[in-house]
Amino acid sequence: MSFLSISNVVAGYGSGQDILKGISLDVEAGRTYCIIGPNGAGKSTLLKVISGLLTPREGSVHFDGEDITGLPTHRILRRGLCFVPQDQSLFPDMSVLENLRMGGFVLRDKGDVNRRIHEVYETFPILAEKASQPARALSGGQQQTLALGRTLVLRPKLIMLDEPSLGLAPKISRQIFESIAALREAGLTVLIVEQNAKLGLQAADWGVVLDLGKEHIVDSAANILDDPRVAELYLGGGLKSNGKDGTT
Ligand SMILES: Nc1ncnc2c1ncn2[C@@H]1O[C@H](COP(=O)(O)OP(=O)(O)O)[C@@H](O)[C@H]1O
Ligand SMILES: [Mg+2]
């Protein structure tokens, strides 16, 4: 079985209609996957199901050899699967270092937390430079890097990012994707949902096009970038830059 395996997942909210309509996806360890698709396709819903925030109506999620379907989020987190949601918010008045410590608040051994924070500084030296500054003093891209770093304190095996470039200027988005490339080099498995399809696919090994609650195309990121259907739908105009996807 693959590292993360999603089988025939059906999910929705409350008593509403199915949003995910039998989606399956196999994720290989150490690879980066970029999930693209139109607004409302169910991309965020899929990440919520994997991270335990939403229990699926049908189907299963296996991670690292275990069935994690419907487990509470904190137990999934402890197994090394971390989710950085779309509306990730920092503590603006707390320093960079204090924000990183918050990332490790579930860990009992505070010495261990400090060691892990130093590992994060090695991956993202900018955070060491700004350690004593309040989070609100950082640029948008640096704040996203801090949000990533805070999650890395938990030493995840797999990290999921929901639209990490949302609302950021193109130049800063590229910086975020450089940070994501660093995670990939560190051997992490990464799942990114990204509305800037081109930027996201360029950073990924594999691409997934999600549409109408199903996996529509799964292929190497390079093939998806070259796919004329995808180019027309997602790379041409609508999803090329920030600004169109402001609702979810
Ligand atoms: N908390 C919620 N309660 C009810 N419906 C929701 C909720 N979150 C999302 N939805 C609905 O689920 C569908 C898919 O949303 P979402 O997964 O956020 O799409 P995407 O991330 O691909 O834009 C949308 O129709 C949205 O309105
Ligand atoms: Mg979304």
Short mmCIF file of C-alpha atoms and ligand atoms in Angstrom, two decimals:
data_model
loop_
_atom_site.label_atom_id
_atom_site.label_comp_id
_atom_site.label_asym_id
_atom_site.label_seq_id
_atom_site.Cartn_x
_atom_site.Cartn_y
_atom_site.Cartn_z
CA MET A 1 0.00 0.00 0.00
CA SER A 2 1.22 3.51 -0.74
CA PHE A 3 2.30 5.98 1.93
CA LEU A 4 -1.02 7.80 1.84
CA SER A 5 -3.91 6.05 0.22
CA ILE A 6 -7.33 7.58 -0.33
CA SER A 7 -9.92 5.04 -1.49
CA ASN A 8 -13.36 5.85 -2.83
CA VAL A 9 -13.92 8.72 -0.41
CA VAL A 10 -17.39 10.25 -0.37
CA ALA A 11 -17.79 13.29 1.89
CA GLY A 12 -19.96 16.34 2.46
CA TYR A 13 -21.04 18.75 5.17
CA GLY A 14 -23.90 18.13 7.60
CA SER A 15 -26.86 16.70 5.73
CA GLY A 16 -25.85 18.45 2.50
CA GLN A 17 -25.02 16.85 -0.82
CA ASP A 18 -21.85 14.87 -1.46
CA ILE A 19 -18.93 17.19 -2.25
CA LEU A 20 -16.35 14.42 -2.77
CA LYS A 21 -17.94 11.77 -4.96
CA GLY A 22 -15.78 8.69 -4.66
CA ILE A 23 -12.27 10.06 -4.95
CA SER A 24 -9.18 7.81 -4.91
CA LEU A 25 -5.54 8.84 -4.81
CA ASP A 26 -2.27 7.09 -3.98
CA VAL A 27 0.59 9.20 -2.65
CA GLU A 28 4.15 7.94 -2.74
CA ALA A 29 6.56 8.82 0.12
CA GLY A 30 9.04 11.63 -0.48
CA ARG A 31 7.21 13.12 -3.44
CA THR A 32 5.45 16.44 -3.92
CA TYR A 33 1.90 16.47 -5.28
CA CYS A 34 0.05 19.50 -6.51
CA ILE A 35 -3.75 19.39 -6.59
CA ILE A 36 -5.43 21.86 -8.92
CA GLY A 37 -9.00 22.37 -10.02
CA PRO A 38 -11.74 24.96 -10.22
CA ASN A 39 -13.11 26.82 -7.26
CA GLY A 40 -15.55 24.63 -5.36
CA ALA A 41 -14.19 21.36 -6.80
CA GLY A 42 -13.60 20.00 -3.29
CA LYS A 43 -9.85 20.49 -2.93
CA SER A 44 -10.01 21.92 0.60
CA THR A 45 -12.65 19.35 1.52
CA LEU A 46 -10.26 16.57 0.50
CA LEU A 47 -7.50 17.96 2.75
CA LYS A 48 -10.02 18.27 5.60
CA VAL A 49 -10.93 14.59 5.22
CA ILE A 50 -7.28 13.48 5.17
CA SER A 51 -6.43 15.57 8.25
CA GLY A 52 -9.42 14.31 10.22
CA LEU A 53 -11.37 17.59 10.31
CA LEU A 54 -14.20 15.99 8.34
CA THR A 55 -15.23 12.33 8.60
CA PRO A 56 -16.00 10.80 5.22
CA ARG A 57 -19.41 9.23 4.54
CA GLU A 58 -17.81 6.37 2.64
CA GLY A 59 -14.35 5.14 1.77
CA SER A 60 -11.08 5.11 3.67
CA VAL A 61 -7.82 6.93 4.29
CA HIS A 62 -4.68 4.95 5.15
CA PHE A 63 -1.46 6.64 6.20
CA ASP A 64 1.90 5.04 6.87
CA GLY A 65 0.39 1.57 7.10
CA GLU A 66 -2.56 2.49 9.32
CA ASP A 67 -6.23 3.15 8.80
CA ILE A 68 -6.76 6.77 9.92
CA THR A 69 -10.31 7.16 8.56
CA GLY A 70 -12.33 9.26 11.00
CA LEU A 71 -9.59 9.53 13.64
CA PRO A 72 -9.53 12.83 15.53
CA THR A 73 -7.12 15.44 14.14
CA HIS A 74 -4.70 15.40 17.08
CA ARG A 75 -4.15 11.66 16.69
CA ILE A 76 -3.50 12.03 12.97
CA LEU A 77 -1.14 14.90 13.76
CA ARG A 78 0.76 12.71 16.21
CA ARG A 79 1.28 10.12 13.49
CA GLY A 80 3.13 12.77 11.48
CA LEU A 81 0.49 14.06 9.10
CA CYS A 82 0.20 17.87 9.37
CA PHE A 83 -2.20 20.27 7.71
CA VAL A 84 -1.53 23.98 7.12
CA PRO A 85 -5.04 25.26 6.32
CA GLN A 86 -5.95 28.06 3.96
CA ASP A 87 -6.72 30.51 6.76
CA GLN A 88 -3.60 29.70 8.75
CA SER A 89 -3.23 32.51 11.25
CA LEU A 90 -0.19 33.41 13.29
CA PHE A 91 -0.12 35.18 16.64
CA PRO A 92 0.72 38.64 15.25
CA ASP A 93 1.95 40.24 18.47
CA MET A 94 4.08 37.29 19.50
CA SER A 95 7.64 36.98 18.26
CA VAL A 96 8.73 34.60 15.55
CA LEU A 97 10.34 32.39 18.20
CA GLU A 98 7.18 32.39 20.34
CA ASN A 99 5.10 31.44 17.31
CA LEU A 100 7.47 28.54 16.63
CA ARG A 101 7.19 27.44 20.29
CA MET A 102 3.39 27.41 19.88
CA GLY A 103 3.91 24.92 17.07
CA GLY A 104 5.42 22.54 19.60
CA PHE A 105 2.92 23.08 22.40
CA VAL A 106 1.66 19.49 22.21
CA LEU A 107 5.21 18.21 22.85
CA ARG A 108 6.08 17.70 26.53
CA ASP A 109 9.87 17.87 26.26
CA LYS A 110 10.68 21.57 25.91
CA GLY A 111 14.36 20.85 25.22
CA ASP A 112 13.20 18.81 22.28
CA VAL A 113 11.07 21.73 21.08
CA ASN A 114 14.15 23.98 21.13
CA ARG A 115 16.17 21.45 19.14
CA ARG A 116 13.43 21.23 16.58
CA ILE A 117 13.20 25.03 16.34
CA HIS A 118 16.90 25.06 15.52
CA GLU A 119 16.29 22.56 12.73
CA VAL A 120 13.62 24.89 11.38
CA TYR A 121 16.14 27.75 11.50
CA GLU A 122 18.51 25.65 9.41
CA THR A 123 15.84 25.09 6.79
CA PHE A 124 14.64 28.71 6.88
CA PRO A 125 17.47 31.01 8.02
CA ILE A 126 15.25 34.07 7.64
CA LEU A 127 13.28 32.91 10.69
CA ALA A 128 16.46 32.83 12.80
CA GLU A 129 17.29 36.34 11.65
CA LYS A 130 13.83 37.60 12.64
CA ALA A 131 13.45 35.42 15.75
CA SER A 132 12.77 38.27 18.19
CA GLN A 133 10.54 40.33 15.89
CA PRO A 134 6.76 40.23 16.20
CA ALA A 135 5.13 38.11 13.49
CA ARG A 136 3.17 41.12 12.22
CA ALA A 137 6.46 42.84 11.28
CA LEU A 138 7.24 40.12 8.70
CA SER A 139 6.36 40.41 5.02
CA GLY A 140 3.51 38.27 3.65
CA GLY A 141 5.93 35.69 2.29
CA GLN A 142 7.91 35.55 5.52
CA GLN A 143 4.67 35.05 7.46
CA GLN A 144 3.83 32.08 5.24
CA THR A 145 7.32 30.73 5.85
CA LEU A 146 6.73 31.11 9.58
CA ALA A 147 3.42 29.23 9.27
CA LEU A 148 5.30 26.44 7.49
CA GLY A 149 8.11 26.50 10.06
CA ARG A 150 5.63 26.31 12.92
CA THR A 151 4.22 23.11 11.44
CA LEU A 152 7.70 21.68 10.87
CA VAL A 153 8.34 21.85 14.63
CA LEU A 154 6.15 18.74 14.78
CA ARG A 155 8.57 16.98 12.39
CA PRO A 156 5.83 15.83 10.06
CA LYS A 157 6.28 12.94 7.65
CA LEU A 158 3.67 14.42 5.36
CA ILE A 159 2.63 18.04 5.15
CA MET A 160 -0.47 19.39 3.42
CA LEU A 161 -0.70 23.04 2.37
CA ASP A 162 -3.92 24.66 1.26
CA GLU A 163 -3.26 27.53 -1.16
CA PRO A 164 -0.01 28.77 0.38
CA SER A 165 0.27 31.61 -2.16
CA LEU A 166 -3.27 32.94 -1.71
CA GLY A 167 -3.28 36.73 -1.62
CA LEU A 168 0.48 37.06 -2.06
CA ALA A 169 2.22 39.01 -4.79
CA PRO A 170 3.81 36.83 -7.54
CA LYS A 171 7.35 37.48 -6.34
CA ILE A 172 6.49 36.45 -2.78
CA SER A 173 4.62 33.39 -4.08
CA ARG A 174 7.82 32.28 -5.74
CA GLN A 175 9.63 32.62 -2.40
CA ILE A 176 7.03 30.38 -0.80
CA PHE A 177 7.59 27.78 -3.48
CA GLU A 178 11.31 27.96 -2.82
CA SER A 179 10.50 27.12 0.81
CA ILE A 180 8.36 24.23 -0.38
CA ALA A 181 11.27 23.00 -2.53
CA ALA A 182 13.37 22.96 0.65
CA LEU A 183 10.82 20.65 2.28
CA ARG A 184 11.00 18.34 -0.68
CA GLU A 185 14.79 18.23 -0.47
CA ALA A 186 14.49 17.38 3.22
CA GLY A 187 12.60 14.24 2.12
CA LEU A 188 9.12 15.22 3.25
CA THR A 189 6.04 14.14 1.39
CA VAL A 190 4.14 17.27 0.38
CA LEU A 191 0.57 17.76 -0.81
CA ILE A 192 -0.22 21.26 -2.06
CA VAL A 193 -3.52 22.68 -3.17
CA GLU A 194 -2.71 25.64 -5.36
CA GLN A 195 -4.76 27.99 -7.52
CA ASN A 196 -1.64 29.23 -9.27
CA ALA A 197 -1.52 25.98 -11.24
CA LYS A 198 1.65 26.75 -13.13
CA LEU A 199 3.68 27.67 -10.06
CA GLY A 200 2.33 24.72 -8.10
CA LEU A 201 2.93 22.15 -10.83
CA GLN A 202 6.44 23.42 -11.47
CA ALA A 203 7.26 22.67 -7.83
CA ALA A 204 5.70 19.19 -7.88
CA ASP A 205 6.54 15.67 -9.06
CA TRP A 206 2.91 14.72 -9.60
CA GLY A 207 -0.19 16.67 -10.48
CA VAL A 208 -3.81 15.93 -9.74
CA VAL A 209 -6.70 17.70 -11.42
CA LEU A 210 -9.75 17.55 -9.19
CA ASP A 211 -13.11 18.37 -10.70
CA LEU A 212 -16.68 17.81 -9.52
CA GLY A 213 -15.48 15.90 -6.47
CA LYS A 214 -13.46 13.29 -8.40
CA GLU A 215 -9.85 12.92 -9.48
CA HIS A 216 -10.07 13.89 -13.12
CA ILE A 217 -6.43 13.58 -14.23
CA VAL A 218 -3.49 12.13 -12.26
CA ASP A 219 -0.15 12.31 -14.04
CA SER A 220 3.40 13.58 -13.72
CA ALA A 221 3.41 17.32 -13.09
CA ALA A 222 5.37 17.80 -16.33
CA ASN A 223 2.72 15.96 -18.37
CA ILE A 224 -0.08 17.95 -16.76
CA LEU A 225 1.72 21.21 -17.53
CA ASP A 226 1.88 20.06 -21.17
CA ASP A 227 -1.67 18.71 -21.32
CA PRO A 228 -3.67 20.88 -23.73
CA ARG A 229 -6.91 20.28 -21.81
CA VAL A 230 -5.29 21.51 -18.63
CA ALA A 231 -3.62 24.42 -20.38
CA GLU A 232 -6.94 25.60 -21.68
CA LEU A 233 -8.78 25.22 -18.41
CA TYR A 234 -6.23 26.16 -15.79
CA LEU A 235 -3.07 27.62 -17.22
CA GLY A 236 -4.44 29.97 -19.84
CA GLY A 237 -6.24 32.78 -18.12
CA GLY A 238 -8.49 32.03 -15.19
CA LEU A 239 -6.15 30.45 -12.71
CA LYS A 240 -2.85 31.82 -13.87
CA SER A 241 -2.50 34.56 -11.33
CA ASN A 242 -3.84 35.48 -7.92
CA GLY A 243 -7.11 37.25 -7.53
CA LYS A 244 -9.78 35.03 -9.09
CA ASP A 245 -10.04 32.59 -6.24
CA GLY A 246 -10.88 34.77 -3.32
CA THR A 247 -13.82 32.97 -1.79
CA THR A 248 -12.72 29.66 -0.38
N1 LIG B 1 -18.01 24.19 6.03
C1 LIG B 1 -18.78 23.99 4.96
N2 LIG B 1 -20.08 23.76 5.06
C2 LIG B 1 -20.87 23.56 3.98
N3 LIG B 1 -20.40 23.52 2.71
C3 LIG B 1 -19.10 23.73 2.53
C4 LIG B 1 -18.21 23.97 3.64
N4 LIG B 1 -16.96 24.14 3.14
C5 LIG B 1 -17.06 24.00 1.80
N5 LIG B 1 -18.34 23.76 1.43
C6 LIG B 1 -18.82 23.53 0.06
O1 LIG B 1 -18.13 22.44 -0.51
C7 LIG B 1 -17.83 22.67 -1.87
C8 LIG B 1 -16.36 22.45 -2.12
O2 LIG B 1 -15.63 23.40 -1.36
P1 LIG B 1 -14.07 23.35 -1.20
O3 LIG B 1 -13.64 22.01 -0.80
O4 LIG B 1 -13.72 24.47 -0.29
O5 LIG B 1 -13.61 23.66 -2.69
P2 LIG B 1 -12.20 24.16 -3.26
O6 LIG B 1 -11.22 24.15 -2.13
O7 LIG B 1 -11.88 23.21 -4.35
O8 LIG B 1 -12.45 25.54 -3.79
C9 LIG B 1 -18.29 24.08 -2.20
O9 LIG B 1 -19.53 23.99 -2.85
C10 LIG B 1 -18.46 24.72 -0.84
O10 LIG B 1 -19.47 25.68 -0.85
MG MG B 2 -10.13 25.63 -1.16
#
